[in-house]
Coordinates of C-alpha atoms in Angstrom, one line a residue:
Chain A
M1 CA 21.2 -10.3 -22.3
F2 CA 18.6 -11.0 -19.6
A3 CA 19.2 -14.7 -19.8
A4 CA 22.9 -14.0 -19.3
L5 CA 22.1 -11.9 -16.2
G6 CA 20.0 -14.7 -14.8
D7 CA 22.8 -17.3 -15.5
W8 CA 25.4 -15.1 -13.9
T9 CA 23.3 -14.4 -10.7
A10 CA 22.2 -18.0 -10.2
Y11 CA 25.3 -20.0 -11.2
A12 CA 28.2 -17.6 -10.8
L13 CA 27.2 -15.3 -8.0
L14 CA 25.2 -17.7 -5.9
G15 CA 27.1 -20.8 -7.1
L16 CA 23.9 -22.8 -7.6
S17 CA 23.9 -25.9 -9.9
P18 CA 22.0 -25.7 -13.2
E19 CA 21.1 -29.3 -12.7
G20 CA 19.1 -28.9 -9.5
S21 CA 15.7 -27.2 -8.9
L22 CA 16.7 -24.1 -7.1
G23 CA 19.3 -23.0 -9.7
P24 CA 17.0 -22.9 -12.7
A25 CA 14.2 -21.3 -10.6
V26 CA 16.5 -18.5 -9.4
Q27 CA 17.8 -18.0 -13.0
F28 CA 14.3 -17.7 -14.3
F29 CA 13.2 -15.3 -11.6
V30 CA 16.2 -13.0 -12.1
M31 CA 16.0 -13.2 -15.9
D32 CA 12.2 -12.5 -16.0
T33 CA 12.2 -9.8 -13.4
A34 CA 14.9 -7.8 -15.3
K35 CA 13.3 -8.5 -18.7
I36 CA 9.7 -7.8 -17.8
F37 CA 10.2 -4.7 -15.8
A38 CA 12.6 -3.2 -18.4
M39 CA 10.0 -3.9 -21.1
L40 CA 7.1 -2.6 -19.0
V41 CA 8.8 0.7 -18.3
A42 CA 9.8 1.2 -21.9
V43 CA 6.4 0.2 -23.3
I44 CA 4.4 2.3 -20.9
Y45 CA 6.6 5.3 -21.5
V46 CA 6.2 5.1 -25.2
M47 CA 2.5 4.6 -25.0
G48 CA 2.3 7.5 -22.7
L49 CA 4.3 9.7 -25.0
L50 CA 2.0 8.8 -27.9
R51 CA -1.0 9.1 -25.6
A52 CA -2.1 5.8 -27.1
M53 CA -4.5 4.9 -24.3
I54 CA -8.1 5.9 -24.7
S55 CA -10.1 7.2 -21.7
P56 CA -13.3 5.4 -20.8
E57 CA -15.1 8.8 -21.2
R58 CA -14.2 8.8 -24.9
V59 CA -15.2 5.2 -25.3
R60 CA -18.6 6.0 -23.9
E61 CA -19.0 8.8 -26.4
Y62 CA -18.0 6.7 -29.4
V63 CA -20.3 3.8 -28.4
R64 CA -23.4 5.6 -27.3
G65 CA -26.3 5.8 -29.8
K66 CA -24.7 3.3 -32.3
P67 CA -26.6 0.3 -33.6
K68 CA -26.0 -2.7 -31.4
G69 CA -23.6 -4.7 -33.6
V70 CA -21.4 -1.7 -34.3
A71 CA -21.6 -0.7 -30.6
R72 CA -20.4 -4.1 -29.5
S73 CA -17.5 -4.3 -32.0
L74 CA -16.5 -0.8 -30.9
A75 CA -16.8 -1.7 -27.2
V76 CA -14.6 -4.9 -27.7
G77 CA -12.0 -3.1 -29.8
L78 CA -11.8 0.0 -27.6
G79 CA -11.8 -2.2 -24.5
A80 CA -8.5 -3.6 -25.8
V81 CA -6.9 -0.1 -25.9
T82 CA -8.4 1.3 -22.7
P83 CA -6.3 1.0 -19.5
F84 CA -8.3 -0.8 -16.9
C85 CA -8.3 -0.3 -13.2
S86 CA -10.8 -2.4 -11.4
C87 CA -11.4 0.6 -9.1
S88 CA -13.0 2.5 -12.0
S89 CA -15.4 -0.4 -13.0
V90 CA -18.3 1.0 -11.0
P91 CA -18.3 4.5 -12.5
L92 CA -17.7 3.0 -15.9
F93 CA -20.6 0.6 -15.6
I94 CA -22.9 3.4 -14.5
G95 CA -21.6 5.8 -17.1
F96 CA -22.4 3.3 -19.9
V97 CA -25.9 2.5 -18.5
E98 CA -26.6 6.2 -18.2
A99 CA -25.6 6.8 -21.8
G100 CA -28.2 4.2 -22.9
I101 CA -25.5 1.7 -24.0
P102 CA -27.1 -1.8 -23.9
L103 CA -26.0 -3.9 -20.9
G104 CA -24.7 -6.7 -23.2
V105 CA -22.4 -4.2 -24.9
T106 CA -21.2 -3.0 -21.5
F107 CA -20.4 -6.6 -20.5
S108 CA -18.4 -7.0 -23.7
F109 CA -16.3 -4.0 -22.8
L110 CA -15.8 -5.3 -19.2
I111 CA -14.6 -8.6 -20.5
A112 CA -12.2 -7.2 -23.1
S113 CA -10.7 -4.4 -21.1
P114 CA -8.7 -6.3 -18.4
M115 CA -7.8 -9.2 -20.7
I116 CA -6.2 -7.2 -23.6
N117 CA -4.2 -4.0 -23.6
E118 CA -1.4 -2.6 -25.7
V119 CA 1.2 -3.0 -22.9
A120 CA 0.4 -6.7 -22.4
V121 CA 0.4 -7.2 -26.2
V122 CA 3.8 -5.8 -26.7
L123 CA 5.2 -7.9 -23.8
L124 CA 3.5 -11.0 -25.2
V125 CA 5.1 -10.5 -28.6
G126 CA 8.5 -9.9 -27.0
I127 CA 8.4 -12.9 -24.7
L128 CA 6.0 -15.5 -26.2
G129 CA 6.2 -14.6 -29.9
W130 CA 3.6 -13.1 -32.3
K131 CA 1.9 -16.4 -32.9
L132 CA 0.7 -17.0 -29.4
T133 CA -0.1 -13.3 -29.1
A134 CA -2.3 -13.4 -32.1
L135 CA -4.1 -16.5 -30.7
Y136 CA -4.5 -14.8 -27.3
V137 CA -5.8 -11.5 -28.7
A138 CA -8.1 -13.2 -31.2
S139 CA -9.7 -15.5 -28.7
G140 CA -9.9 -12.8 -26.1
L141 CA -11.8 -10.5 -28.6
A142 CA -14.1 -13.4 -29.6
V143 CA -14.9 -14.3 -26.0
A144 CA -15.7 -10.7 -25.2
Y145 CA -18.0 -10.4 -28.2
A146 CA -19.8 -13.7 -27.5
G147 CA -19.8 -13.3 -23.8
G148 CA -21.7 -10.0 -24.0
I149 CA -24.3 -11.5 -26.3
A150 CA -24.8 -14.4 -23.9
M151 CA -25.2 -12.0 -20.9
E152 CA -27.8 -10.1 -22.9
R153 CA -29.9 -13.2 -23.4
L154 CA -30.3 -13.5 -19.6
R155 CA -32.0 -10.1 -19.4
P156 CA -29.5 -8.7 -16.9
E157 CA -31.6 -5.5 -16.5
R158 CA -33.4 -7.1 -13.6
W159 CA -30.2 -7.5 -11.7
V160 CA -28.9 -3.9 -11.9
A161 CA -29.2 -2.1 -8.6
D162 CA -32.1 0.4 -8.6
Y163 CA -30.0 3.5 -7.8
V164 CA -28.0 3.0 -11.0
W165 CA -31.0 3.9 -13.2
Q166 CA -31.5 7.1 -11.3
I167 CA -28.0 8.6 -11.6
Q168 CA -27.8 11.5 -14.0
M169 CA -24.4 12.0 -15.4
G170 CA -23.1 15.5 -16.3
E171 CA -21.6 16.6 -19.5
T172 CA -18.5 14.4 -20.0
A173 CA -15.5 16.2 -19.0
H174 CA -12.4 16.2 -21.2
P175 CA -9.8 18.2 -19.3
A176 CA -7.4 20.0 -21.6
V177 CA -4.2 18.0 -22.1
D178 CA -0.7 19.5 -22.5
N179 CA 0.4 18.1 -25.8
S180 CA 3.8 19.8 -25.9
L181 CA 6.8 17.4 -25.8
P182 CA 7.7 18.2 -22.1
G183 CA 4.0 17.8 -21.3
R184 CA 3.9 14.4 -23.0
H185 CA 7.1 13.4 -21.2
R186 CA 5.7 14.3 -17.8
F187 CA 2.5 12.4 -18.6
A188 CA 4.5 9.4 -19.8
V189 CA 6.6 9.4 -16.6
G190 CA 3.5 9.7 -14.5
E191 CA 1.9 6.7 -16.4
V192 CA 5.0 4.6 -15.8
R193 CA 4.9 5.5 -12.1
E194 CA 1.2 4.9 -11.7
I195 CA 0.9 1.7 -13.7
V196 CA 4.1 0.0 -12.5
G197 CA 3.3 1.2 -8.9
R198 CA -0.1 -0.5 -9.2
I199 CA 0.8 -3.8 -10.9
W200 CA 4.4 -4.6 -9.8
K201 CA 3.1 -7.0 -7.1
W202 CA 1.1 -9.0 -9.6
V203 CA 4.0 -9.2 -12.0
L204 CA 6.4 -10.3 -9.3
L205 CA 4.0 -12.9 -8.1
G206 CA 3.5 -14.1 -11.7
I207 CA 7.3 -14.4 -12.2
G208 CA 7.6 -16.2 -8.8
V209 CA 5.0 -18.8 -9.9
G210 CA 6.7 -19.1 -13.3
A211 CA 10.0 -19.7 -11.6
L212 CA 8.6 -22.4 -9.3
F213 CA 7.1 -24.1 -12.2
H214 CA 10.3 -23.8 -14.2
G215 CA 12.5 -25.2 -11.4
Y216 CA 10.4 -27.6 -9.4
V217 CA 7.8 -29.2 -11.7
P218 CA 9.4 -32.3 -13.2
Q219 CA 9.4 -32.4 -17.0
A220 CA 8.3 -36.1 -16.9
W221 CA 5.2 -35.2 -15.0
V222 CA 4.3 -32.4 -17.4
S223 CA 4.9 -34.6 -20.4
A224 CA 2.7 -37.3 -18.9
Y225 CA -0.2 -35.2 -17.8
L226 CA -0.3 -31.7 -19.4
A227 CA 1.5 -32.0 -22.7
G228 CA -1.1 -34.0 -24.6
G229 CA -3.9 -31.6 -23.9
E230 CA -5.8 -34.1 -21.7
W231 CA -9.5 -33.0 -21.7
W232 CA -9.6 -32.4 -17.9
S233 CA -6.6 -30.2 -17.8
V234 CA -8.4 -27.3 -19.5
P235 CA -11.4 -27.1 -17.0
A236 CA -8.8 -27.6 -14.2
A237 CA -6.7 -24.7 -15.5
V238 CA -9.9 -22.5 -15.7
L239 CA -11.0 -23.5 -12.2
I240 CA -7.6 -22.6 -10.8
G241 CA -7.5 -19.3 -12.8
V242 CA -10.9 -17.8 -12.2
P243 CA -10.5 -16.9 -8.5
L244 CA -6.9 -16.0 -8.9
Y245 CA -6.0 -12.5 -10.0
A246 CA -3.0 -11.1 -11.7
N247 CA -3.2 -8.5 -14.4
A248 CA -2.6 -9.4 -18.0
T249 CA 1.1 -8.7 -17.6
G250 CA 1.5 -10.9 -14.6
V251 CA 0.3 -14.0 -16.4
I252 CA 2.9 -13.8 -19.1
P253 CA 5.8 -15.3 -17.0
V254 CA 3.5 -18.2 -15.9
A255 CA 2.6 -18.9 -19.5
E256 CA 6.3 -18.6 -20.5
A257 CA 7.4 -21.3 -18.0
M258 CA 4.5 -23.6 -18.9
L259 CA 5.1 -23.3 -22.7
A260 CA 8.8 -24.0 -22.2
K261 CA 7.9 -27.3 -20.6
E262 CA 5.5 -28.0 -23.5
V263 CA 2.2 -27.8 -21.7
A264 CA -0.6 -27.9 -24.3
I265 CA -1.2 -24.5 -25.8
G266 CA -5.0 -24.5 -25.3
T267 CA -4.5 -25.3 -21.6
V268 CA -2.1 -22.4 -21.3
L269 CA -4.4 -19.9 -23.1
A270 CA -7.4 -21.0 -21.0
L271 CA -5.4 -20.4 -17.8
M272 CA -4.1 -17.0 -19.0
M273 CA -7.5 -15.7 -19.9
A274 CA -9.1 -17.1 -16.7
I275 CA -6.5 -15.3 -14.5
A276 CA -6.6 -12.0 -16.4
A277 CA -10.3 -11.6 -17.1
L278 CA -11.9 -12.7 -13.9
S279 CA -11.0 -11.8 -10.4
L280 CA -12.6 -11.9 -7.0
P281 CA -11.8 -8.2 -6.1
E282 CA -13.4 -7.0 -9.3
M283 CA -16.5 -9.1 -8.6
L284 CA -16.7 -7.5 -5.1
I285 CA -16.6 -4.1 -6.6
L286 CA -19.2 -4.8 -9.3
R287 CA -21.4 -6.2 -6.6
K288 CA -22.2 -2.5 -5.8
V289 CA -24.1 -2.2 -9.1
L290 CA -25.2 -5.8 -9.8
H291 CA -27.0 -8.5 -8.0
W292 CA -24.8 -11.5 -7.2
K293 CA -26.9 -13.6 -9.6
A294 CA -25.7 -11.6 -12.5
L295 CA -22.1 -11.9 -11.4
A296 CA -22.5 -15.7 -11.0
Y297 CA -23.7 -16.0 -14.6
Y298 CA -21.0 -13.7 -15.7
A299 CA -18.3 -15.9 -14.1
A300 CA -20.0 -19.1 -15.4
I301 CA -20.3 -17.8 -19.0
L302 CA -16.7 -16.7 -19.1
A303 CA -15.4 -19.9 -17.5
G304 CA -17.4 -21.9 -20.0
A305 CA -16.0 -19.8 -22.9
F306 CA -12.4 -20.2 -21.7
V307 CA -12.9 -24.0 -21.5
L308 CA -14.2 -24.1 -25.1
V309 CA -11.3 -21.9 -26.3
G310 CA -8.8 -24.2 -24.5
W311 CA -10.3 -27.4 -25.9
G312 CA -10.5 -25.9 -29.4
F313 CA -6.8 -25.0 -29.5
N314 CA -5.8 -28.4 -28.0
L315 CA -7.8 -30.2 -30.6
L316 CA -6.2 -28.1 -33.4
A317 CA -2.7 -28.5 -32.1
Chain B
M1 CA -9.5 34.2 -2.1
T2 CA -9.8 30.6 -1.2
R3 CA -9.8 28.1 -4.1
E4 CA -12.4 25.4 -3.9
V5 CA -10.8 22.0 -4.8
K6 CA -12.6 18.7 -5.0
V7 CA -11.0 15.3 -5.4
L8 CA -13.4 12.9 -7.0
G9 CA -12.9 9.2 -6.1
S10 CA -14.3 6.3 -4.1
G11 CA -11.5 6.3 -1.5
C12 CA -8.9 4.3 -3.5
R13 CA -5.2 4.8 -2.8
N14 CA -4.7 7.0 -5.8
C15 CA -7.5 9.3 -4.6
R16 CA -5.8 9.7 -1.2
N17 CA -2.5 10.3 -2.9
T18 CA -4.0 13.0 -5.1
A19 CA -5.6 14.8 -2.2
A20 CA -2.3 14.7 -0.2
L21 CA -0.4 16.0 -3.2
I22 CA -2.8 19.0 -3.7
E23 CA -2.5 19.9 -0.1
E24 CA 1.2 19.8 -0.2
V25 CA 1.5 21.9 -3.4
A26 CA -1.0 24.5 -2.0
A27 CA 1.0 24.8 1.2
E28 CA 4.2 25.3 -0.8
Q29 CA 2.7 28.0 -2.9
G30 CA 0.9 29.6 -0.1
V31 CA -2.5 29.3 -1.8
A32 CA -5.5 28.9 0.5
I33 CA -7.6 26.0 -0.6
D34 CA -10.8 24.4 0.6
L35 CA -10.2 20.7 -0.2
Q36 CA -13.1 18.3 -0.3
K37 CA -13.2 14.6 -1.1
V38 CA -16.2 13.6 -3.1
E39 CA -16.8 9.8 -2.6
E40 CA -20.4 9.4 -3.6
T41 CA -20.6 7.7 -7.0
A42 CA -23.7 9.6 -8.0
E43 CA -22.0 12.9 -7.3
I44 CA -18.8 12.0 -9.1
M45 CA -20.8 11.1 -12.1
R46 CA -22.5 14.4 -12.1
Y47 CA -19.2 16.0 -13.0
G48 CA -19.0 13.7 -16.0
V49 CA -16.0 11.8 -14.7
M50 CA -15.7 8.1 -15.0
S51 CA -12.1 7.5 -14.5
T52 CA -11.0 8.3 -10.9
P53 CA -9.4 10.2 -9.3
G54 CA -10.8 13.3 -10.8
V55 CA -10.0 16.9 -9.7
V56 CA -12.3 19.9 -9.8
V57 CA -11.0 23.4 -9.2
D58 CA -13.5 26.2 -8.7
G59 CA -16.2 24.1 -10.3
E60 CA -14.2 23.1 -13.4
V61 CA -13.0 19.5 -14.1
V62 CA -9.3 19.8 -14.7
H63 CA -8.2 16.2 -14.4
A64 CA -9.6 12.7 -14.7
G65 CA -7.9 9.3 -14.2
G66 CA -4.6 8.7 -12.4
V67 CA -2.6 10.8 -9.9
P68 CA -1.9 14.2 -11.5
D69 CA 1.6 15.5 -12.0
R70 CA 3.0 17.9 -9.4
K71 CA 3.6 20.6 -12.1
E72 CA 0.0 20.3 -13.3
V73 CA -1.3 20.8 -9.8
A74 CA 0.9 23.9 -9.4
Q75 CA -0.6 25.3 -12.7
W76 CA -4.2 24.8 -11.5
L77 CA -3.6 26.5 -8.3
D78 CA -1.7 29.4 -10.0
A79 CA -4.2 29.9 -12.8
P80 CA -5.9 33.3 -12.9
R81 CA -9.5 33.2 -12.1

């Protein structure tokens, strides 16, 4: 249905040729814009209706006081079902520290949260299939788990800003929620508005990049340099992806276009994770609670992990 | 009597939208409010709120995370004290 809409707009309405570069690019852009936004609205609405997202306040309560291994597994797992807004990462960091949650566990949560969430998972399954979704989620969880442990080894306590240790947090507030059906509906509509309002730019940007790749990057060039999983293509993908930011949904169309041209799967996964997990704006926000050295190690450890994941999948493929 | 309303948040767009919405609804209902923006992280945390924006009405946290719904705001301002 969405492909037909794309075909109609590009080839019938605008009269572009399916053989050129512009035609397929426009077709991809129209198709993916319609498909992704329709899915986004539907999925966020349903998640809102079910109240399937867990608040960071709850995560803090579940994780605090647990033995470290359990705490880390919980942090990684719950990070995947907690909606993430980089504007909350400072209070979140402080709240975890104040609850006595080990820093390594907090880092595990910070890695998992932006990379994986229910909305992105449903879209991934719908657009890229369950197999790629499973690989993405499994490697994301593994990187979050191991990345937190690696950070812990560096004794990051010394890089936490002094004022953070002094903050006393009050009793966690859980405002009463209206669980009647109209209440749930209002909440779900609010979620759609809030989340789509926040991420639409990144999604559109991702679709634009995907469309350019789809229309303008020659298949022969991709086959020659990116399809065989050349070793340098993975670190190159990570280097490009780390400073870039799009949320987890925005990277899906880019991956879609790359996979359609048969770019090696490890290279695609490494790029997706690097774009979704690390971003310059989040780093600047975290700078309020952490010395830049901690952030540099954080970025380096994650970049290293993504390269390993990419190489691993390219070897297996 | 004036209701004391605090919007907790570090100055992000959602926090400003929340404050504007509360002012609007209060004006519509003719409820006198004293609206304050709490931007200091330490103070936000004292209310036990990690996901911003949060809303405190007469000392009680009624909302955390995301812009609240207009109907919700109306209920807070209407609630008996």
